[in-house]
CSV table of C-alpha atoms in Angstrom, one decimal:
chain,number,residue,atom,x,y,z
A,59,GLY,CA,-25.0,-2.7,18.7
A,60,ALA,CA,-26.7,-0.6,16.1
A,61,GLY,CA,-30.2,-1.4,17.4
A,62,VAL,CA,-32.1,-3.3,19.9
A,63,SER,CA,-31.8,-7.0,19.2
A,64,GLN,CA,-34.3,-9.7,20.3
A,65,SER,CA,-34.1,-13.4,20.0
A,66,PRO,CA,-35.7,-15.7,19.1
A,67,SER,CA,-37.9,-13.8,16.6
A,68,ASN,CA,-40.5,-16.6,16.9
A,69,LYS,CA,-41.1,-19.2,19.6
A,70,VAL,CA,-43.7,-21.9,19.6
A,71,THR,CA,-43.9,-23.8,22.9
A,72,GLU,CA,-46.2,-26.3,24.6
A,73,LYS,CA,-48.4,-25.3,27.4
A,74,GLY,CA,-46.6,-25.8,30.7
A,75,LYS,CA,-43.1,-25.4,29.4
A,76,ASP,CA,-40.7,-22.6,30.4
A,77,VAL,CA,-39.4,-20.1,27.8
A,78,GLU,CA,-36.6,-17.5,27.8
A,79,LEU,CA,-36.6,-14.4,25.7
A,80,ARG,CA,-33.5,-12.4,25.2
A,81,CYS,CA,-32.9,-8.7,24.6
A,82,ASP,CA,-29.7,-7.0,23.7
A,83,PRO,CA,-30.1,-3.2,24.0
A,84,ILE,CA,-28.3,-0.5,22.3
A,85,SER,CA,-24.8,-0.1,23.6
A,86,GLY,CA,-24.6,2.6,26.2
A,87,HIS,CA,-28.3,2.7,26.9
A,88,THR,CA,-28.8,2.3,30.7
A,89,ALA,CA,-32.6,1.9,30.6
A,90,LEU,CA,-34.3,-1.3,29.4
A,91,TYR,CA,-38.0,-2.0,29.2
A,92,TRP,CA,-40.1,-5.1,28.4
A,93,TYR,CA,-43.6,-4.7,27.0
A,94,ARG,CA,-46.2,-7.3,25.8
A,95,GLN,CA,-48.2,-6.6,22.7
A,96,SER,CA,-51.5,-8.4,22.3
A,97,LEU,CA,-54.1,-8.1,19.7
A,98,GLY,CA,-56.6,-5.4,20.8
A,99,GLN,CA,-54.7,-4.8,24.0
A,100,GLY,CA,-52.0,-2.3,22.9
A,101,LEU,CA,-48.7,-2.5,24.6
A,102,GLU,CA,-48.6,-3.6,28.2
A,103,PHE,CA,-45.7,-2.5,30.4
A,104,LEU,CA,-44.0,-5.5,32.1
A,105,ILE,CA,-40.7,-4.5,33.7
A,106,TYR,CA,-38.1,-1.7,33.7
A,107,PHE,CA,-34.4,-1.8,34.4
A,108,GLN,CA,-32.3,1.4,35.0
A,109,GLY,CA,-28.6,1.0,35.7
A,110,ASN,CA,-27.9,-0.6,39.0
A,111,SER,CA,-31.3,0.4,40.6
A,112,ALA,CA,-33.8,-2.2,41.7
A,113,PRO,CA,-36.1,-3.0,38.7
A,114,ASP,CA,-39.7,-1.8,38.5
A,115,LYS,CA,-41.6,-5.1,38.3
A,116,SER,CA,-45.0,-3.6,38.7
A,117,GLY,CA,-46.3,-4.7,35.3
A,118,LEU,CA,-45.4,-8.4,35.6
A,119,PRO,CA,-48.8,-10.2,35.3
A,120,SER,CA,-48.0,-13.1,37.6
A,121,ASP,CA,-45.2,-14.8,39.5
A,122,ARG,CA,-44.6,-17.0,36.5
A,123,PHE,CA,-42.9,-14.0,34.9
A,124,SER,CA,-39.4,-12.9,35.8
A,125,ALA,CA,-36.6,-10.9,34.2
A,126,GLU,CA,-33.0,-10.2,34.9
A,127,ARG,CA,-30.4,-8.0,33.4
A,128,THR,CA,-26.8,-9.1,33.7
A,129,GLY,CA,-24.0,-6.6,33.7
A,130,GLY,CA,-26.3,-3.7,32.9
A,131,SER,CA,-26.6,-5.0,29.3
A,132,VAL,CA,-28.4,-8.1,28.1
A,133,SER,CA,-31.8,-8.9,29.6
A,134,THR,CA,-33.7,-12.2,29.8
A,135,LEU,CA,-37.4,-12.5,30.3
A,136,THR,CA,-38.5,-15.9,31.6
A,137,ILE,CA,-42.0,-17.3,31.6
A,138,GLN,CA,-42.5,-20.4,33.6
A,139,ARG,CA,-45.3,-23.0,33.0
A,140,THR,CA,-46.5,-21.1,30.0
A,141,GLN,CA,-50.3,-20.7,29.4
A,142,GLN,CA,-52.2,-20.0,26.2
A,143,GLU,CA,-52.9,-16.5,27.4
A,144,ASP,CA,-49.2,-15.8,27.4
A,145,SER,CA,-49.2,-15.9,23.6
A,146,ALA,CA,-48.3,-12.4,22.4
A,147,VAL,CA,-45.4,-10.4,21.0
A,148,TYR,CA,-42.9,-9.5,23.6
A,149,LEU,CA,-41.1,-6.2,22.9
A,150,CYS,CA,-37.9,-4.9,24.4
A,151,ALA,CA,-36.9,-1.3,24.3
A,152,SER,CA,-33.9,0.7,25.5
A,153,SER,CA,-33.3,4.4,26.1
A,154,LEU,CA,-30.5,6.6,27.2
A,155,PHE,CA,-30.5,7.3,30.9
A,156,GLY,CA,-34.2,6.5,31.2
A,157,GLY,CA,-35.3,9.3,28.9
A,158,SER,CA,-38.6,9.0,27.1
A,159,SER,CA,-37.3,8.3,23.6
A,160,TYR,CA,-37.4,4.6,23.3
A,161,THR,CA,-35.8,2.4,20.6
A,162,PHE,CA,-37.7,-0.8,20.2
A,163,GLY,CA,-36.6,-4.3,19.1
A,164,SER,CA,-38.5,-6.2,16.5
A,165,GLY,CA,-40.0,-8.5,19.2
A,166,THR,CA,-40.4,-12.1,19.9
A,167,ARG,CA,-43.7,-13.7,18.8
A,168,LEU,CA,-44.6,-16.3,21.4
A,169,THR,CA,-47.2,-18.9,20.6
A,170,VAL,CA,-48.3,-21.3,23.3
A,171,VAL,CA,-50.1,-24.4,22.0
B,166,ALA,CA,-55.2,6.7,37.0
B,167,GLN,CA,-52.9,7.2,34.0
B,168,ARG,CA,-54.6,6.0,30.9
B,169,VAL,CA,-54.5,6.5,27.1
B,170,THR,CA,-57.6,6.0,25.0
B,171,GLN,CA,-57.6,5.5,21.3
B,172,PRO,CA,-61.3,5.1,20.5
B,173,GLU,CA,-60.9,3.8,16.9
B,174,LYS,CA,-59.5,0.4,16.2
B,175,LEU,CA,-59.6,1.0,12.5
B,176,LEU,CA,-59.6,4.2,10.4
B,177,SER,CA,-60.0,3.8,6.6
B,178,VAL,CA,-59.6,6.8,4.3
B,179,PHE,CA,-58.9,7.4,0.6
B,180,LYS,CA,-55.6,8.7,-0.6
B,181,GLY,CA,-55.5,12.5,-0.5
B,182,ALA,CA,-58.2,12.7,2.3
B,183,PRO,CA,-57.4,14.3,5.6
B,184,VAL,CA,-56.6,12.1,8.5
B,185,GLU,CA,-57.2,12.5,12.2
B,186,LEU,CA,-56.3,9.7,14.7
B,187,LYS,CA,-57.8,10.4,18.1
B,188,CYS,CA,-56.1,10.1,21.4
B,189,ASN,CA,-57.3,11.1,24.8
B,190,TYR,CA,-55.4,10.7,28.0
B,191,SER,CA,-55.9,10.8,31.8
B,192,TYR,CA,-52.9,12.0,33.8
B,193,SER,CA,-52.5,13.9,37.0
B,194,GLY,CA,-49.6,16.2,36.3
B,195,SER,CA,-47.8,17.5,33.3
B,196,PRO,CA,-47.8,14.8,30.7
B,197,GLU,CA,-45.4,14.1,27.9
B,198,LEU,CA,-47.2,12.7,24.9
B,199,PHE,CA,-45.9,10.7,22.0
B,200,TRP,CA,-47.1,9.0,18.8
B,201,TYR,CA,-45.4,5.7,17.8
B,202,VAL,CA,-46.0,4.0,14.4
B,203,GLN,CA,-45.5,0.4,13.3
B,204,TYR,CA,-45.4,-0.2,9.6
B,205,SER,CA,-46.1,-3.7,8.3
B,206,ARG,CA,-43.2,-6.1,9.2
B,207,GLN,CA,-41.3,-3.3,10.8
B,208,ARG,CA,-40.5,-2.5,14.4
B,209,LEU,CA,-42.3,0.1,16.5
B,210,GLN,CA,-40.7,3.5,16.0
B,211,LEU,CA,-41.2,7.0,17.4
B,212,LEU,CA,-43.2,9.3,15.0
B,213,LEU,CA,-43.3,12.5,17.1
B,214,ARG,CA,-43.4,13.9,20.6
B,215,HIS,CA,-45.4,16.9,21.7
B,216,ILE,CA,-42.5,18.8,23.2
B,217,SER,CA,-40.7,18.8,19.8
B,218,ARG,CA,-43.6,20.6,18.2
B,219,GLU,CA,-42.4,19.3,14.8
B,220,SER,CA,-44.0,17.8,11.7
B,221,ILE,CA,-42.9,14.4,10.7
B,222,LYS,CA,-43.9,12.9,7.4
B,223,GLY,CA,-46.6,15.6,7.2
B,224,PHE,CA,-48.1,14.6,10.6
B,225,THR,CA,-48.7,17.0,13.4
B,226,ALA,CA,-50.2,16.6,16.9
B,227,ASP,CA,-51.1,19.3,19.3
B,228,LEU,CA,-51.5,18.8,23.0
B,229,ASN,CA,-54.8,20.2,24.2
B,230,LYS,CA,-54.7,20.1,28.0
B,231,GLY,CA,-58.3,21.4,28.3
B,232,GLU,CA,-59.6,18.5,26.3
B,233,THR,CA,-56.8,16.1,27.5
B,234,SER,CA,-56.3,15.2,23.8
B,235,PHE,CA,-53.3,14.7,21.5
B,236,HIS,CA,-54.9,13.9,18.2
B,237,LEU,CA,-52.6,13.1,15.2
B,238,LYS,CA,-53.4,14.9,12.0
B,239,LYS,CA,-52.3,14.9,8.4
B,240,PRO,CA,-54.0,17.0,5.7
B,241,PHE,CA,-53.5,14.6,2.8
B,242,ALA,CA,-53.1,10.9,3.5
B,243,GLN,CA,-50.7,8.8,1.4
B,244,GLU,CA,-50.8,5.0,0.8
B,245,GLU,CA,-47.5,4.7,2.6
B,246,ASP,CA,-49.1,6.1,5.8
B,247,SER,CA,-51.0,2.8,6.2
B,248,ALA,CA,-49.7,1.4,9.5
B,249,MET,CA,-50.6,0.9,13.2
B,250,TYR,CA,-50.4,4.1,15.2
B,251,TYR,CA,-50.1,4.1,19.0
B,252,CYS,CA,-50.5,7.1,21.2
B,253,ALA,CA,-48.4,7.0,24.4
B,254,LEU,CA,-48.0,9.0,27.6
B,255,SER,CA,-45.0,9.2,29.7
B,256,GLY,CA,-45.9,8.6,33.3
B,257,ARG,CA,-43.6,8.6,36.3
B,258,SER,CA,-44.0,5.7,38.7
B,259,GLY,CA,-41.4,6.2,41.3
B,260,ALA,CA,-38.2,6.4,39.3
B,261,THR,CA,-39.7,4.7,36.2
B,262,ASN,CA,-40.2,6.8,33.2
B,263,LYS,CA,-42.4,4.2,31.6
B,264,LEU,CA,-44.6,4.8,28.6
B,265,ILE,CA,-48.3,4.0,28.8
B,266,PHE,CA,-49.7,3.1,25.5
B,267,GLY,CA,-53.2,3.2,24.0
B,268,THR,CA,-54.6,0.2,22.2
B,269,GLY,CA,-53.6,1.5,18.8
B,270,THR,CA,-55.4,2.6,15.6
B,271,LEU,CA,-54.9,0.8,12.3
B,272,LEU,CA,-54.8,3.4,9.5
B,273,ALA,CA,-55.7,2.0,6.1
B,274,VAL,CA,-55.2,4.4,3.2
B,275,GLN,CA,-57.1,3.2,0.1
B,276,PRO,CA,-55.8,4.2,-3.4
């Protein structure tokens, strides 16, 4: 596609429920990143996918968080048993061959009530 | 440890005044530094990177390895510069070329 697409743009969920956030990267970009943007916290790295290599999951805050990337394209970030502290904007970015010039999506604003 | 520090949460200036958004970093190695900008209701986008040594929208940033700084500057601020600015450092963790971001500075340019 022309840009990085994320859905939904907004998600309100009850504490304890599971949520799935979707990212569709730019066609041909082999690298995909998930970040979390919280007020006053900047952007926190969560996970990185590069081609067929094992993902770098070093930023995932707990085992409630997981992500997968099917067919080297679309990625899904799943948060199980959501907590209020999970409320944030979740950003996806892609880049060509893992280079440093990222293109970001518009994010999913998650609110856990 | 790799870290990016932006000491100012908010910077308010008048139109036409000079702007300097501060960024300091901690990195063992040769860093690659970036400034990203997020305008209201828009997505985060790359403003400039130090290896390009270019001026974008009148902004420049020089990497000072001695002071470990990468401050963003503009001689005359415009109202349309009002946005959230993030400094970022490219760090290599294994094969990951992930960006490490600062907490951001909100620039407000008053008329």
